[in-house]
Coordinates of C-alpha atoms and ligand atoms in Angstrom, one line a residue:
Chain A
M967 CA 0.2 0.0 0.0
N968 CA 2.1 3.0 -1.3
I969 CA 0.5 6.3 0.0
V970 CA 0.8 9.8 -1.1
V971 CA 0.5 12.8 1.9
C972 CA 0.0 16.3 0.8
L973 CA 1.3 18.4 3.5
K974 CA 0.8 22.3 3.8
Q975 CA 2.6 24.4 6.0
V976 CA 0.7 27.4 7.5
P977 CA 1.0 30.1 10.3
K978 CA 1.0 28.2 13.9
K979 CA -2.5 28.0 15.4
D980 CA -2.1 30.7 18.1
S981 CA -0.5 33.2 15.9
I982 CA -1.8 36.7 16.2
L983 CA -2.3 37.8 12.8
R984 CA -2.5 41.2 11.3
I985 CA -2.8 42.2 8.2
A986 CA -0.2 43.4 5.6
A987 CA 0.2 46.6 4.6
D988 CA -0.6 46.2 1.1
G989 CA -4.0 44.9 2.6
K990 CA -4.1 41.9 0.8
W991 CA -2.9 39.5 2.7
I992 CA -1.6 38.7 6.2
D993 CA 1.7 40.2 7.8
D994 CA 3.9 37.3 7.3
R995 CA 6.9 38.7 9.0
D996 CA 7.2 37.4 12.4
L997 CA 5.5 34.3 12.2
S998 CA 6.0 30.8 13.2
Y999 CA 4.6 27.8 11.3
E1000 CA 3.6 24.2 11.5
M1001 CA 1.9 21.5 9.5
S1002 CA -1.7 22.1 8.6
E1003 CA -3.8 20.2 11.1
A1004 CA -5.9 18.1 9.2
D1005 CA -3.0 17.3 7.0
A1006 CA -1.1 16.1 10.2
Y1007 CA -4.2 13.7 10.7
A1008 CA -3.6 12.7 7.1
L1009 CA 0.2 11.8 7.6
E1010 CA -0.7 9.8 10.5
E1011 CA -3.5 7.9 8.9
A1012 CA -0.7 7.0 6.5
L1013 CA 1.9 6.2 8.8
R1014 CA -0.5 3.5 10.6
Q1015 CA -1.6 1.9 7.2
K1016 CA 1.9 1.4 6.3
E1017 CA 2.7 0.1 9.7
K1018 CA -0.4 -2.6 9.0
H1019 CA -0.1 -3.2 5.3
G1020 CA 3.4 -2.3 4.6
G1021 CA 4.5 -0.1 1.3
E1022 CA 5.9 3.4 1.4
V1023 CA 4.7 6.6 2.3
I1024 CA 5.4 9.7 0.4
V1025 CA 5.2 13.1 1.5
I1026 CA 4.6 16.1 -1.2
C1027 CA 4.8 19.7 0.0
M1028 CA 4.7 23.0 -2.2
G1029 CA 6.2 26.2 -0.5
P1030 CA 9.3 28.4 -0.1
E1031 CA 12.1 27.0 1.5
R1032 CA 10.7 27.2 5.3
V1033 CA 8.2 24.3 4.5
R1034 CA 11.5 22.1 4.9
Q1035 CA 10.6 21.9 8.1
S1036 CA 7.4 20.3 8.3
I1037 CA 8.7 17.7 5.5
K1038 CA 11.6 17.1 8.1
E1039 CA 9.1 16.8 10.6
A1040 CA 6.9 14.1 8.2
L1041 CA 10.2 12.0 7.6
A1042 CA 11.1 12.3 11.3
K1043 CA 7.7 10.7 11.9
G1044 CA 8.2 8.1 9.4
A1045 CA 7.2 9.1 5.7
D1046 CA 10.0 7.4 3.8
R1047 CA 10.5 9.9 1.4
A1048 CA 9.6 13.7 0.3
I1049 CA 8.8 15.6 -2.9
H1050 CA 9.4 19.7 -2.4
L1051 CA 7.7 21.7 -5.0
Y1052 CA 10.4 24.5 -4.5
D1053 CA 10.3 27.6 -7.3
E1054 CA 9.1 31.1 -7.3
A1055 CA 6.8 30.2 -10.4
F1056 CA 4.6 28.0 -7.7
D1057 CA 4.1 30.9 -5.4
H1058 CA 1.5 31.8 -8.2
A1059 CA -0.3 29.0 -7.4
S1060 CA -2.4 30.5 -4.9
D1061 CA -6.3 29.3 -6.1
A1062 CA -7.2 25.9 -5.5
A1063 CA -7.2 25.0 -9.4
G1064 CA -3.6 25.9 -9.6
I1065 CA -2.5 24.6 -6.2
G1066 CA -4.2 21.4 -7.6
R1067 CA -2.3 21.1 -11.0
A1068 CA 0.7 21.9 -9.7
L1069 CA 0.7 18.5 -7.3
A1070 CA -1.3 16.6 -9.6
A1071 CA 1.4 17.1 -12.1
A1072 CA 4.1 16.0 -9.7
L1073 CA 2.5 13.1 -8.9
K1074 CA 2.0 12.1 -12.1
D1075 CA 4.6 9.5 -12.6
E1076 CA 4.4 8.1 -9.1
K1077 CA 3.2 4.6 -8.2
F1078 CA 0.3 4.7 -5.4
D1079 CA -2.7 3.2 -4.4
L1080 CA -3.5 6.1 -2.4
V1081 CA -3.2 9.8 -2.0
F1082 CA -4.5 11.4 1.3
T1083 CA -4.3 14.9 1.7
G1084 CA -6.4 17.2 4.9
L1085 CA -10.0 18.3 3.9
Q1086 CA -9.0 21.8 3.8
S1087 CA -6.2 23.8 5.1
D1088 CA -6.1 26.2 7.9
D1089 CA -5.3 28.9 6.0
Y1090 CA -7.5 29.4 3.0
G1091 CA -9.8 26.8 3.8
F1092 CA -10.7 26.4 0.1
A1093 CA -11.6 22.5 0.8
Q1094 CA -10.6 21.9 -3.1
V1095 CA -7.1 20.9 -3.6
G1096 CA -7.4 17.1 -3.1
L1097 CA -10.4 16.6 -5.3
V1098 CA -8.4 18.5 -8.1
I1099 CA -5.7 16.4 -7.7
A1100 CA -8.4 13.1 -8.0
E1101 CA -10.1 14.7 -10.7
R1102 CA -6.9 15.7 -12.8
L1103 CA -5.3 12.0 -12.3
G1104 CA -8.3 9.9 -12.5
L1105 CA -8.6 8.8 -9.1
S1106 CA -11.5 7.7 -7.1
S1107 CA -12.5 9.9 -3.9
A1108 CA -14.3 10.4 -0.9
T1109 CA -13.9 13.3 1.5
I1110 CA -14.1 14.1 5.0
A1111 CA -12.6 10.4 6.0
M1112 CA -12.8 9.3 9.7
E1113 CA -11.5 5.7 9.2
V1114 CA -9.8 3.9 6.4
Q1115 CA -10.0 0.5 5.8
P1116 CA -8.2 -1.1 2.8
E1117 CA -10.3 -4.1 1.2
E1118 CA -9.9 -6.4 -1.6
G1119 CA -10.1 -4.2 -4.6
G1120 CA -10.3 -1.3 -3.1
V1121 CA -10.4 1.1 0.0
R1122 CA -13.7 1.4 2.5
V1123 CA -13.9 4.5 3.8
K1124 CA -16.0 6.0 6.7
R1125 CA -17.3 9.5 6.1
E1126 CA -18.7 12.3 8.0
L1127 CA -21.7 13.6 7.4
E1128 CA -23.3 16.6 9.0
S1129 CA -24.8 16.4 13.1
G1130 CA -22.9 13.2 14.1
W1131 CA -23.9 11.0 11.0
F1132 CA -21.5 8.8 9.1
Q1133 CA -21.4 6.6 6.4
W1134 CA -19.4 4.2 4.8
V1135 CA -18.5 4.1 1.1
K1136 CA -16.4 1.6 -1.1
I1137 CA -14.2 3.2 -4.0
P1138 CA -11.8 1.2 -6.0
L1139 CA -8.2 2.1 -6.2
P1140 CA -5.8 4.3 -7.0
A1141 CA -8.1 6.7 -4.9
L1142 CA -7.6 9.9 -3.0
L1143 CA -9.1 10.8 0.1
T1144 CA -9.6 14.3 2.1
I1145 CA -9.0 12.8 6.0
Q1146 CA -10.6 14.8 8.9
S1147 CA -9.3 16.0 11.7
G1148 CA -9.5 13.4 15.0
I1149 CA -9.3 10.2 12.6
N1150 CA -6.4 9.3 14.8
Q1151 CA -4.4 10.2 17.7
L1152 CA -1.1 12.1 16.4
R1153 CA 2.4 10.6 17.0
Y1154 CA 5.3 12.9 18.0
A1155 CA 8.4 12.3 16.2
T1156 CA 11.2 10.7 18.1
L1157 CA 15.0 11.2 18.4
K1158 CA 16.2 7.8 16.7
G1159 CA 13.2 9.3 14.0
I1160 CA 15.0 12.7 13.4
M1161 CA 18.2 10.8 12.9
A1162 CA 17.0 8.9 10.5
A1163 CA 14.9 11.6 8.6
K1164 CA 18.3 12.9 7.8
K1165 CA 19.1 10.2 5.4
K1166 CA 15.8 10.0 4.0
E1167 CA 15.2 11.5 0.1
L1168 CA 14.1 14.7 -0.3
R1169 CA 13.6 15.5 -4.0
E1170 CA 13.2 19.1 -5.3
V1171 CA 11.3 19.8 -8.1
K1172 CA 11.0 23.1 -10.1
A1173 CA 8.2 24.2 -12.0
A1174 CA 9.8 23.5 -15.3
D1175 CA 10.5 19.8 -14.5
L1176 CA 6.8 19.9 -14.5
G1177 CA 6.4 21.3 -17.7
L1178 CA 4.3 24.1 -16.1
T1179 CA 5.1 28.1 -16.3
A1180 CA 3.9 30.9 -13.7
D1181 CA 1.4 31.3 -16.5
D1182 CA -0.4 27.9 -16.5
L1183 CA -0.5 28.7 -12.5
K1184 CA -2.4 31.8 -12.3
P1185 CA -4.9 32.2 -9.9
A1186 CA -8.6 32.8 -11.5
Q1187 CA -9.3 33.7 -8.1
V1188 CA -7.5 36.8 -6.6
I1189 CA -7.8 38.5 -2.8
E1190 CA -8.2 42.2 -3.5
R1191 CA -8.5 43.2 0.1
A1192 CA -7.8 40.8 3.3
Y1193 CA -9.5 42.8 6.6
L1194 CA -10.3 41.6 9.9
P1195 CA -14.6 40.8 10.2
L1196 CA -16.8 43.9 11.0
K1197 CA -18.3 43.0 14.4
S1198 CA -21.9 42.4 13.6
K1199 CA -22.9 42.4 17.5
Q1200 CA -22.4 44.6 20.4
T1201 CA -20.0 42.7 23.1
E1202 CA -19.7 44.5 26.2
M1203 CA -16.2 44.1 27.0
I1204 CA -15.6 43.5 30.8
E1205 CA -12.0 44.6 32.1
G1206 CA -10.2 44.5 35.3
K1207 CA -7.9 41.9 37.0
P1208 CA -9.5 38.5 36.7
A1209 CA -11.5 38.6 40.3
E1210 CA -13.0 41.8 39.5
A1211 CA -13.9 40.7 36.2
A1212 CA -15.4 37.5 37.4
A1213 CA -17.6 39.4 40.3
K1214 CA -18.4 41.8 37.4
L1215 CA -19.7 39.4 34.8
V1216 CA -21.4 37.2 37.5
E1217 CA -23.4 40.0 38.5
K1218 CA -24.1 41.3 34.6
L1219 CA -25.4 37.2 34.5
R1220 CA -27.3 37.4 37.1
F1221 CA -29.0 41.0 37.1
D1222 CA -28.7 42.0 33.5
A1223 CA -29.2 38.7 31.6
R1224 CA -30.7 36.8 34.4
V1225 CA -29.3 33.5 33.3
L1226 CA -27.7 32.7 36.7
Chain B
M1298 CA -23.5 33.2 -24.4
S1299 CA -23.8 32.6 -20.8
E1300 CA -26.8 33.8 -18.8
G1301 CA -28.8 33.4 -15.5
I1302 CA -27.9 32.0 -12.4
L1303 CA -28.2 28.0 -11.3
L1304 CA -29.0 27.0 -8.4
F1305 CA -28.1 23.3 -6.8
I1306 CA -31.1 22.2 -5.1
E1307 CA -29.8 19.4 -2.5
Q1308 CA -32.0 16.6 -1.5
R1309 CA -31.9 13.6 0.5
D1310 CA -34.5 11.0 0.5
G1311 CA -36.9 13.3 -1.4
V1312 CA -36.3 15.7 2.1
L1313 CA -35.2 19.4 0.9
N1314 CA -31.9 20.3 2.6
R1315 CA -32.5 23.7 4.2
T1316 CA -29.1 25.5 3.3
S1317 CA -30.4 25.0 -0.1
L1318 CA -32.7 27.9 0.5
E1319 CA -30.0 30.1 2.1
A1320 CA -27.9 29.8 -1.2
M1321 CA -31.3 30.3 -2.8
V1322 CA -31.1 33.8 -1.3
A1323 CA -27.5 34.7 -2.3
A1324 CA -28.9 33.4 -5.9
Q1325 CA -31.6 35.7 -5.6
R1326 CA -30.3 39.0 -4.5
M1327 CA -27.0 38.5 -7.0
A1328 CA -30.3 37.9 -9.6
A1329 CA -31.4 41.4 -8.4
E1330 CA -28.1 43.1 -9.1
T1331 CA -26.5 41.4 -11.8
G1332 CA -30.4 41.7 -13.7
D1333 CA -30.2 37.4 -14.2
K1334 CA -32.6 35.1 -13.5
V1335 CA -32.6 32.4 -10.9
S1336 CA -33.2 28.8 -12.3
A1337 CA -32.7 25.5 -9.8
V1338 CA -31.7 22.3 -10.8
V1339 CA -32.3 19.2 -8.4
L1340 CA -31.0 15.5 -8.6
G1341 CA -32.5 12.0 -7.8
R1342 CA -34.4 9.1 -8.7
D1343 CA -37.8 10.7 -8.1
V1344 CA -37.6 14.7 -7.2
S1345 CA -41.0 15.6 -8.0
A1346 CA -42.3 16.6 -4.2
V1347 CA -39.0 18.9 -3.5
A1348 CA -39.0 20.1 -6.9
T1349 CA -42.6 21.1 -6.3
E1350 CA -41.7 22.6 -3.1
V1351 CA -38.9 24.9 -4.3
A1352 CA -41.4 26.1 -7.5
G1353 CA -43.0 27.7 -5.4
K1354 CA -40.1 30.0 -4.7
K1355 CA -39.5 32.8 -6.9
L1356 CA -37.4 30.8 -9.9
E1357 CA -37.5 31.1 -13.6
A1358 CA -37.5 27.3 -13.7
V1359 CA -36.9 24.2 -11.5
Y1360 CA -35.0 21.7 -13.6
T1361 CA -35.4 18.2 -12.8
V1362 CA -32.6 15.2 -13.7
T1363 CA -33.7 11.8 -12.6
D1364 CA -32.1 8.6 -13.4
D1365 CA -31.8 5.4 -11.2
K1366 CA -27.8 6.4 -10.9
L1367 CA -28.9 9.5 -9.0
A1368 CA -31.2 7.3 -6.6
S1369 CA -28.1 7.3 -3.7
Y1370 CA -25.6 9.9 -4.1
T1371 CA -22.1 9.2 -5.4
P1372 CA -19.9 11.5 -6.6
D1373 CA -19.8 10.0 -10.1
G1374 CA -23.2 10.3 -10.7
Y1375 CA -23.7 13.8 -9.6
V1376 CA -20.6 15.0 -11.3
A1377 CA -21.9 13.5 -14.8
A1378 CA -25.3 14.5 -14.4
L1379 CA -24.8 18.2 -13.1
K1380 CA -21.9 18.9 -16.2
Q1381 CA -25.1 17.9 -18.9
A1382 CA -27.3 20.1 -17.1
I1383 CA -24.8 22.9 -16.8
E1384 CA -23.5 22.8 -20.5
Q1385 CA -27.1 22.6 -21.5
L1386 CA -28.4 25.5 -19.7
S1387 CA -25.0 27.6 -19.9
P1388 CA -25.7 29.8 -16.8
R1389 CA -23.2 32.6 -15.9
Y1390 CA -23.4 31.2 -12.1
V1391 CA -23.5 27.8 -10.4
I1392 CA -24.9 28.6 -6.8
L1393 CA -24.5 26.0 -3.9
S1394 CA -24.5 25.8 -0.6
H1395 CA -21.3 24.6 1.3
T1396 CA -22.5 21.0 3.0
Y1397 CA -20.9 17.9 3.1
R1398 CA -22.2 16.7 0.0
V1399 CA -21.1 19.5 -2.0
R1400 CA -17.8 19.6 -0.6
D1401 CA -17.5 15.7 -1.8
F1402 CA -18.6 16.5 -5.7
A1403 CA -18.4 20.3 -6.6
P1404 CA -14.9 20.9 -6.7
I1405 CA -14.4 17.9 -9.1
L1406 CA -17.6 19.1 -11.1
A1407 CA -15.6 22.3 -11.8
S1408 CA -12.1 21.3 -12.5
T1409 CA -13.7 18.6 -14.7
M1410 CA -15.3 21.8 -16.6
G1411 CA -12.2 23.7 -16.1
K1412 CA -14.2 26.6 -14.2
T1413 CA -13.0 28.3 -11.2
F1414 CA -14.9 27.5 -7.7
V1415 CA -15.1 29.6 -4.8
T1416 CA -16.1 27.8 -1.8
D1417 CA -17.7 29.0 1.6
C1418 CA -18.9 32.5 0.8
L1419 CA -20.1 34.9 3.1
C1420 CA -22.0 37.2 0.8
F1421 CA -20.9 38.7 -2.7
R1422 CA -21.3 42.2 -4.0
V1423 CA -21.3 43.0 -8.0
E1424 CA -19.0 45.8 -9.2
G1425 CA -19.0 47.1 -12.8
G1426 CA -20.5 44.1 -14.1
E1427 CA -18.1 41.4 -11.9
T1428 CA -18.8 39.6 -8.9
V1429 CA -16.5 40.0 -5.5
F1430 CA -17.3 37.2 -3.2
T1431 CA -16.3 37.8 0.5
R1432 CA -14.9 34.4 2.2
Q1433 CA -13.1 33.6 5.5
I1434 CA -9.8 32.4 5.9
F1435 CA -7.7 31.4 8.6
Q1436 CA -10.9 30.0 10.2
G1437 CA -12.7 33.1 10.3
K1438 CA -10.4 35.1 11.4
I1439 CA -9.9 36.8 8.3
N1440 CA -12.1 38.0 5.5
T1441 CA -10.9 38.4 2.2
D1442 CA -12.5 39.8 -0.9
V1443 CA -12.2 37.6 -3.7
R1444 CA -12.2 38.9 -7.6
V1445 CA -12.8 36.5 -10.1
Q1446 CA -11.3 36.6 -13.5
A1447 CA -12.4 33.7 -15.1
E1448 CA -14.8 32.2 -17.8
A1449 CA -18.4 31.5 -17.2
P1450 CA -20.0 29.6 -15.4
V1451 CA -18.5 30.9 -11.8
F1452 CA -19.1 28.4 -9.4
A1453 CA -19.6 29.4 -5.7
S1454 CA -20.8 28.2 -2.4
F1455 CA -22.2 29.8 0.7
Q1456 CA -21.3 29.0 4.2
A1457 CA -24.4 27.8 6.0
G1458 CA -25.9 30.4 7.9
S1459 CA -24.8 33.3 5.5
Y1460 CA -28.3 34.2 4.2
R1461 CA -31.5 33.7 6.0
A1462 CA -33.5 30.5 4.5
D1463 CA -36.9 32.1 5.4
L1464 CA -36.0 35.2 3.5
A1465 CA -35.9 33.4 -0.1
E1466 CA -38.9 34.9 -1.9
A1467 CA -41.8 33.2 -3.2
G1468 CA -42.9 33.7 -6.7
E1469 CA -46.1 35.3 -7.8
Q1470 CA -47.0 31.7 -9.7
P1471 CA -45.4 28.1 -9.4
A1472 CA -42.1 28.0 -11.2
P1473 CA -42.3 25.6 -14.5
I1474 CA -40.8 22.2 -13.4
K1475 CA -38.7 21.1 -16.6
P1476 CA -37.1 17.5 -17.1
L1477 CA -33.4 17.5 -18.8
E1478 CA -32.4 14.5 -20.6
V1479 CA -29.3 13.6 -19.4
E1480 CA -27.2 10.7 -20.9
M1481 CA -26.2 8.5 -18.0
E1482 CA -26.1 4.5 -19.6
G1483 CA -22.4 4.9 -19.9
V1484 CA -21.4 6.5 -16.4
R1485 CA -19.5 4.5 -14.4
L1486 CA -20.4 4.4 -10.5
R1487 CA -17.2 4.3 -8.6
T1488 CA -18.6 4.8 -5.3
E1489 CA -20.7 1.9 -3.3
P1490 CA -22.4 3.7 -0.9
E1491 CA -24.0 2.2 2.5
A1492 CA -26.6 3.4 4.4
A1493 CA -25.8 6.4 6.8
F1494 CA -26.1 5.6 10.9
Q1495 CA -25.0 7.8 13.9
E1496 CA -22.1 6.5 15.8
T1497 CA -23.6 5.8 19.5
K1498 CA -26.6 6.7 21.4
Q1499 CA -26.2 10.4 22.3
A1500 CA -25.8 9.9 26.1
V1501 CA -26.2 13.4 27.1
D1502 CA -29.0 15.7 25.3
L1503 CA -27.3 19.1 25.6
T1504 CA -30.3 20.6 23.2
Q1505 CA -32.1 20.7 26.8
A1506 CA -29.6 22.2 29.0
P1507 CA -30.1 25.5 30.0
L1508 CA -26.8 26.6 30.9
I1509 CA -23.8 25.3 29.0
V1510 CA -19.9 25.6 30.2
A1511 CA -18.0 25.2 26.6
V1512 CA -14.3 24.4 26.6
G1513 CA -12.2 24.6 23.5
R1514 CA -8.2 24.0 22.9
G1515 CA -7.4 26.9 24.7
I1516 CA -7.5 24.5 28.1
K1517 CA -4.4 22.9 26.6
S1518 CA -4.2 19.3 28.5
Q1519 CA -6.8 17.2 29.6
E1520 CA -5.5 17.6 33.2
N1521 CA -6.7 21.2 33.0
L1522 CA -10.2 20.0 31.9
S1523 CA -11.0 19.8 35.8
I1524 CA -11.1 23.8 36.3
V1525 CA -13.7 24.4 33.7
Q1526 CA -15.5 21.2 35.0
E1527 CA -15.6 23.1 38.8
L1528 CA -17.2 26.2 37.2
A1529 CA -19.7 23.8 35.7
E1530 CA -20.7 22.3 38.2
A1531 CA -21.0 25.5 40.2
M1532 CA -22.9 26.8 37.9
G1533 CA -25.1 23.7 37.9
A1534 CA -24.3 23.6 33.5
E1535 CA -23.6 20.9 31.5
I1536 CA -20.2 20.8 29.8
A1537 CA -19.7 20.8 26.5
A1538 CA -16.7 21.3 23.7
S1539 CA -15.3 22.3 20.6
R1540 CA -14.1 20.0 18.2
P1541 CA -10.2 19.0 19.5
I1542 CA -11.1 18.4 22.5
C1543 CA -13.4 15.5 21.8
D1544 CA -11.2 14.1 18.7
N1545 CA -8.0 14.3 21.5
E1546 CA -11.1 12.1 23.4
W1547 CA -10.8 14.4 26.5
L1548 CA -14.3 14.1 26.4
P1549 CA -16.7 12.1 24.8
M1550 CA -18.2 13.0 21.6
D1551 CA -21.3 13.5 22.1
R1552 CA -19.9 16.7 24.4
Q1553 CA -19.4 18.4 21.0
I1554 CA -21.0 21.4 20.1
G1555 CA -21.0 22.4 16.3
S1556 CA -21.4 21.2 12.6
S1557 CA -20.5 17.8 13.5
G1558 CA -22.4 17.6 16.5
Q1559 CA -24.9 19.0 18.6
T1560 CA -26.7 22.0 18.2
V1561 CA -27.9 24.0 21.1
A1562 CA -29.4 27.2 22.4
P1563 CA -29.1 27.5 26.0
K1564 CA -30.0 30.3 27.9
L1565 CA -26.1 30.6 29.2
Y1566 CA -23.4 29.6 26.6
L1567 CA -19.5 30.2 27.8
A1568 CA -17.4 29.5 25.4
V1569 CA -13.7 29.2 27.3
G1570 CA -10.6 29.1 24.8
I1571 CA -13.0 28.6 21.8
S1572 CA -11.7 30.7 18.8
G1573 CA -15.2 30.6 17.4
A1574 CA -14.4 28.6 13.9
I1575 CA -17.8 28.6 11.7
Q1576 CA -18.0 25.1 12.3
H1577 CA -18.3 25.5 16.0
V1578 CA -20.6 28.8 15.7
V1579 CA -23.2 26.8 13.7
G1580 CA -23.8 24.8 16.7
M1581 CA -24.0 27.3 19.3
K1582 CA -25.0 30.6 17.9
N1583 CA -28.8 30.8 18.6
S1584 CA -27.8 31.0 22.2
Q1585 CA -29.6 33.4 24.5
T1586 CA -26.9 34.9 25.9
I1587 CA -22.9 34.2 25.0
V1588 CA -19.9 35.1 27.1
A1589 CA -16.8 34.5 25.7
I1590 CA -13.4 34.1 27.5
N1591 CA -10.4 34.2 25.4
K1592 CA -6.6 35.9 25.4
D1593 CA -6.7 36.9 22.1
P1594 CA -9.1 40.0 21.7
E1595 CA -9.3 39.1 17.8
A1596 CA -10.9 35.8 18.4
P1597 CA -13.5 35.9 16.3
I1598 CA -16.0 34.0 19.0
F1599 CA -16.2 37.5 20.5
D1600 CA -18.1 38.7 17.3
L1601 CA -21.2 37.1 18.5
A1602 CA -20.7 37.2 22.5
D1603 CA -22.7 39.4 24.7
Y1604 CA -20.1 39.6 27.3
G1605 CA -16.4 39.0 26.6
I1606 CA -13.5 38.9 28.8
V1607 CA -10.0 38.9 27.2
G1608 CA -7.0 37.2 29.3
D1609 CA -6.2 33.7 30.8
L1610 CA -8.2 31.3 31.3
F1611 CA -6.4 29.6 33.6
E1612 CA -6.6 33.0 35.8
I1613 CA -10.3 34.1 35.0
V1614 CA -11.8 30.7 35.2
P1615 CA -11.2 30.3 38.8
A1616 CA -11.9 33.2 39.9
L1617 CA -15.4 33.1 38.6
T1618 CA -15.8 29.7 40.4
A1619 CA -15.2 31.3 43.2
E1620 CA -17.7 34.4 42.5
V1621 CA -20.7 32.3 41.4
R1622 CA -20.2 29.8 44.9
K1623 CA -20.1 33.3 46.5
A1624 CA -23.3 34.4 44.8
K1625 CA -25.1 31.1 45.5
G1626 CA -23.8 31.5 49.1
E1627 CA -21.8 28.4 49.4
Ligands
FAD2134 C1 -16.3 19.9 8.4 C2 -15.4 20.2 9.3 C3 -16.3 20.0 10.8 C4 -16.0 20.5 12.0 N1 -17.3 20.1 13.3 C5 -17.0 21.0 14.3 C6 -17.9 21.0 14.7 O1 -18.6 20.1 15.1 N2 -17.2 21.2 16.1 C7 -16.3 22.3 16.7 O2 -15.8 23.1 17.5 N3 -15.2 22.6 15.5 C8 -15.7 21.5 14.5 N4 -14.4 21.9 13.3 C9 -13.3 22.7 13.5 C10 -13.1 23.9 13.5 O3 -12.8 24.3 12.4 C11 -12.4 24.6 14.6 O4 -11.1 24.0 14.1 C12 -12.4 24.2 15.9 O5 -13.8 24.6 16.3 C13 -11.7 24.8 16.7 O6 -11.3 24.8 18.4 P1 -11.3 25.4 19.2 O7 -11.7 26.7 19.0 O8 -11.2 24.8 20.8 O9 -9.7 25.7 18.8 P2 -8.8 27.2 18.5 O10 -9.3 27.4 17.3 O11 -7.5 26.3 18.6 O12 -8.9 27.8 19.6 C14 -8.4 28.2 20.8 C15 -8.8 29.4 21.3 O13 -8.5 29.5 22.5 C16 -7.4 30.8 23.2 N5 -6.8 30.5 24.1 C17 -5.3 29.4 24.2 N6 -5.0 29.8 25.1 C18 -5.5 30.3 26.1 C19 -5.6 31.0 27.7 N7 -4.8 30.7 28.3 N8 -7.1 31.7 28.0 C20 -7.6 32.2 26.9 N9 -7.7 31.6 25.8 C21 -6.9 30.8 25.4 C22 -6.9 31.0 22.1 O14 -6.6 32.7 21.9 C23 -7.5 30.3 20.9 O15 -9.0 31.6 20.1 C24 -15.2 21.2 12.0 C25 -14.2 21.6 11.0 C26 -14.3 21.1 9.6 C27 -13.7 21.3 8.8

């Protein structure tokens, strides 16, 4: 069972995000980064499948030099090798069609049974890239996976539906699954893993290697303005030291809101 | 020449998905600004009841696509049928609601047609003939206005709750229901779906709780949960959680609030260390009084809170427990 995992690196969850001077994106100076949450679960699921059924886990990641850190983390956790799409031309791929096109092109000649992606990234949150890859490579697909069972002739997938409902579906291989956070429990890299990762293959791929130009990746969707959401509700902010604020809140809840 | 707006109507077992009506409001408002007309399309084996229901709305037409291969939802069936419907009708826009099902097939559909798909939009505006969509990034922490430069049709899905379903305009007379002929003969359905099911019997029914203290990832570890549990106990409240807490198995899944958990509307919802991502918010936004405690003053949860305290929950929660006990004369 050979599994490709698409990883994306995003600003750490606790980052304080500010708008960039040009008003079109966040100010990305002084940010620290991590693997997008659902992608971390996708990687973990791939590693668990490999431990059960054998095979190889290949991670693929597009982005600037900093994403190496997440690639290395994946290798340290047990992925066998990595592909890094590293080229200024890839910076133009900023919508799901462009990103999916580049990743699909890089996977075209790989031999795999499954491709895992997170169900959506924590930054753009398109919830599309995985399926664009599936469409371009002609793979069967299932989204929002909460359990993965390889079977004779295919894979059985437990899909999450709304409001606590689930559904099993069976699809033939090769297949692409988008993985939901919480499908498993994440592992940490061990020291041994970190040492072993140093010897693993990390292949760099340029746009030209894939026969792609910046123009091919030009987005159809362009962010013309990024801004903090406007408040829709009047929130009464309660100030003061913890004890003071707590006393004021209890007072409000008892006598103004009358809910305590 | 592309014209008109095509609205995808979602149904399961003959029951209309209400978020389709929310998307209908988006489509109708878009039409009011662009001068386009809205038509709806509904897929299935027998969709007459849903089509009739939808035809009562202000629509140019309700197109039905029926086939045995559409009896159960599969991405291959839906993509094949909708692609043909869109090619026949050649709309300028295809509008959907951002449901789990739409997430499962619409990106494939847009990709195979070589079209752009703006997902999970909050709203839109029309500017000089072009449509600018607003969508959130970074889990609702930042909004973006997205301009689309692409050939029609442009696909756009709207987030649950972005428009109010009850504002869908009714028509003066029922819209005509028009069956569309599509070729499904050669379509191979690769997905074999089984019946949908619920995981476990819900042990707790949070929908009945008047007071809820909900805890999120800000709590950092399972051991720390006790401070929130003490607060809940002092208040006589049920404890609930955001998804990461249940994913980590720190609390059982039946305490999860949100799109994949329970939907509640208690008298008081006190959110501790929860950022307020849309998938959480849809499960609690109708609470009567919402209180948020969060160290990040920009956390989206403050957008819907009636009362907010910016600060460290590890200081504020114990202080609050003490105050609640004091108020109750304990
Ligand atoms: C298809 C889908 C379905 C989903 N379904 C659900 C669902 O049903 N329910 C759900 O909840 N989520 C759901 N999610 C996940 C959702 O998108 C968010 O990831 C999740 O709600 C975040 O949980 P959180 O707010 O606890 O964590 P985070 O977003 O990480 O927020 C933690 C918050 O704690 C604050 N904090 C940290 N430390 C402190 C401190 N010391 N004091 C005070 N505040 C602190 C931080 O400022 C931050 O705002 C779903 C996602 C998808 C894609």
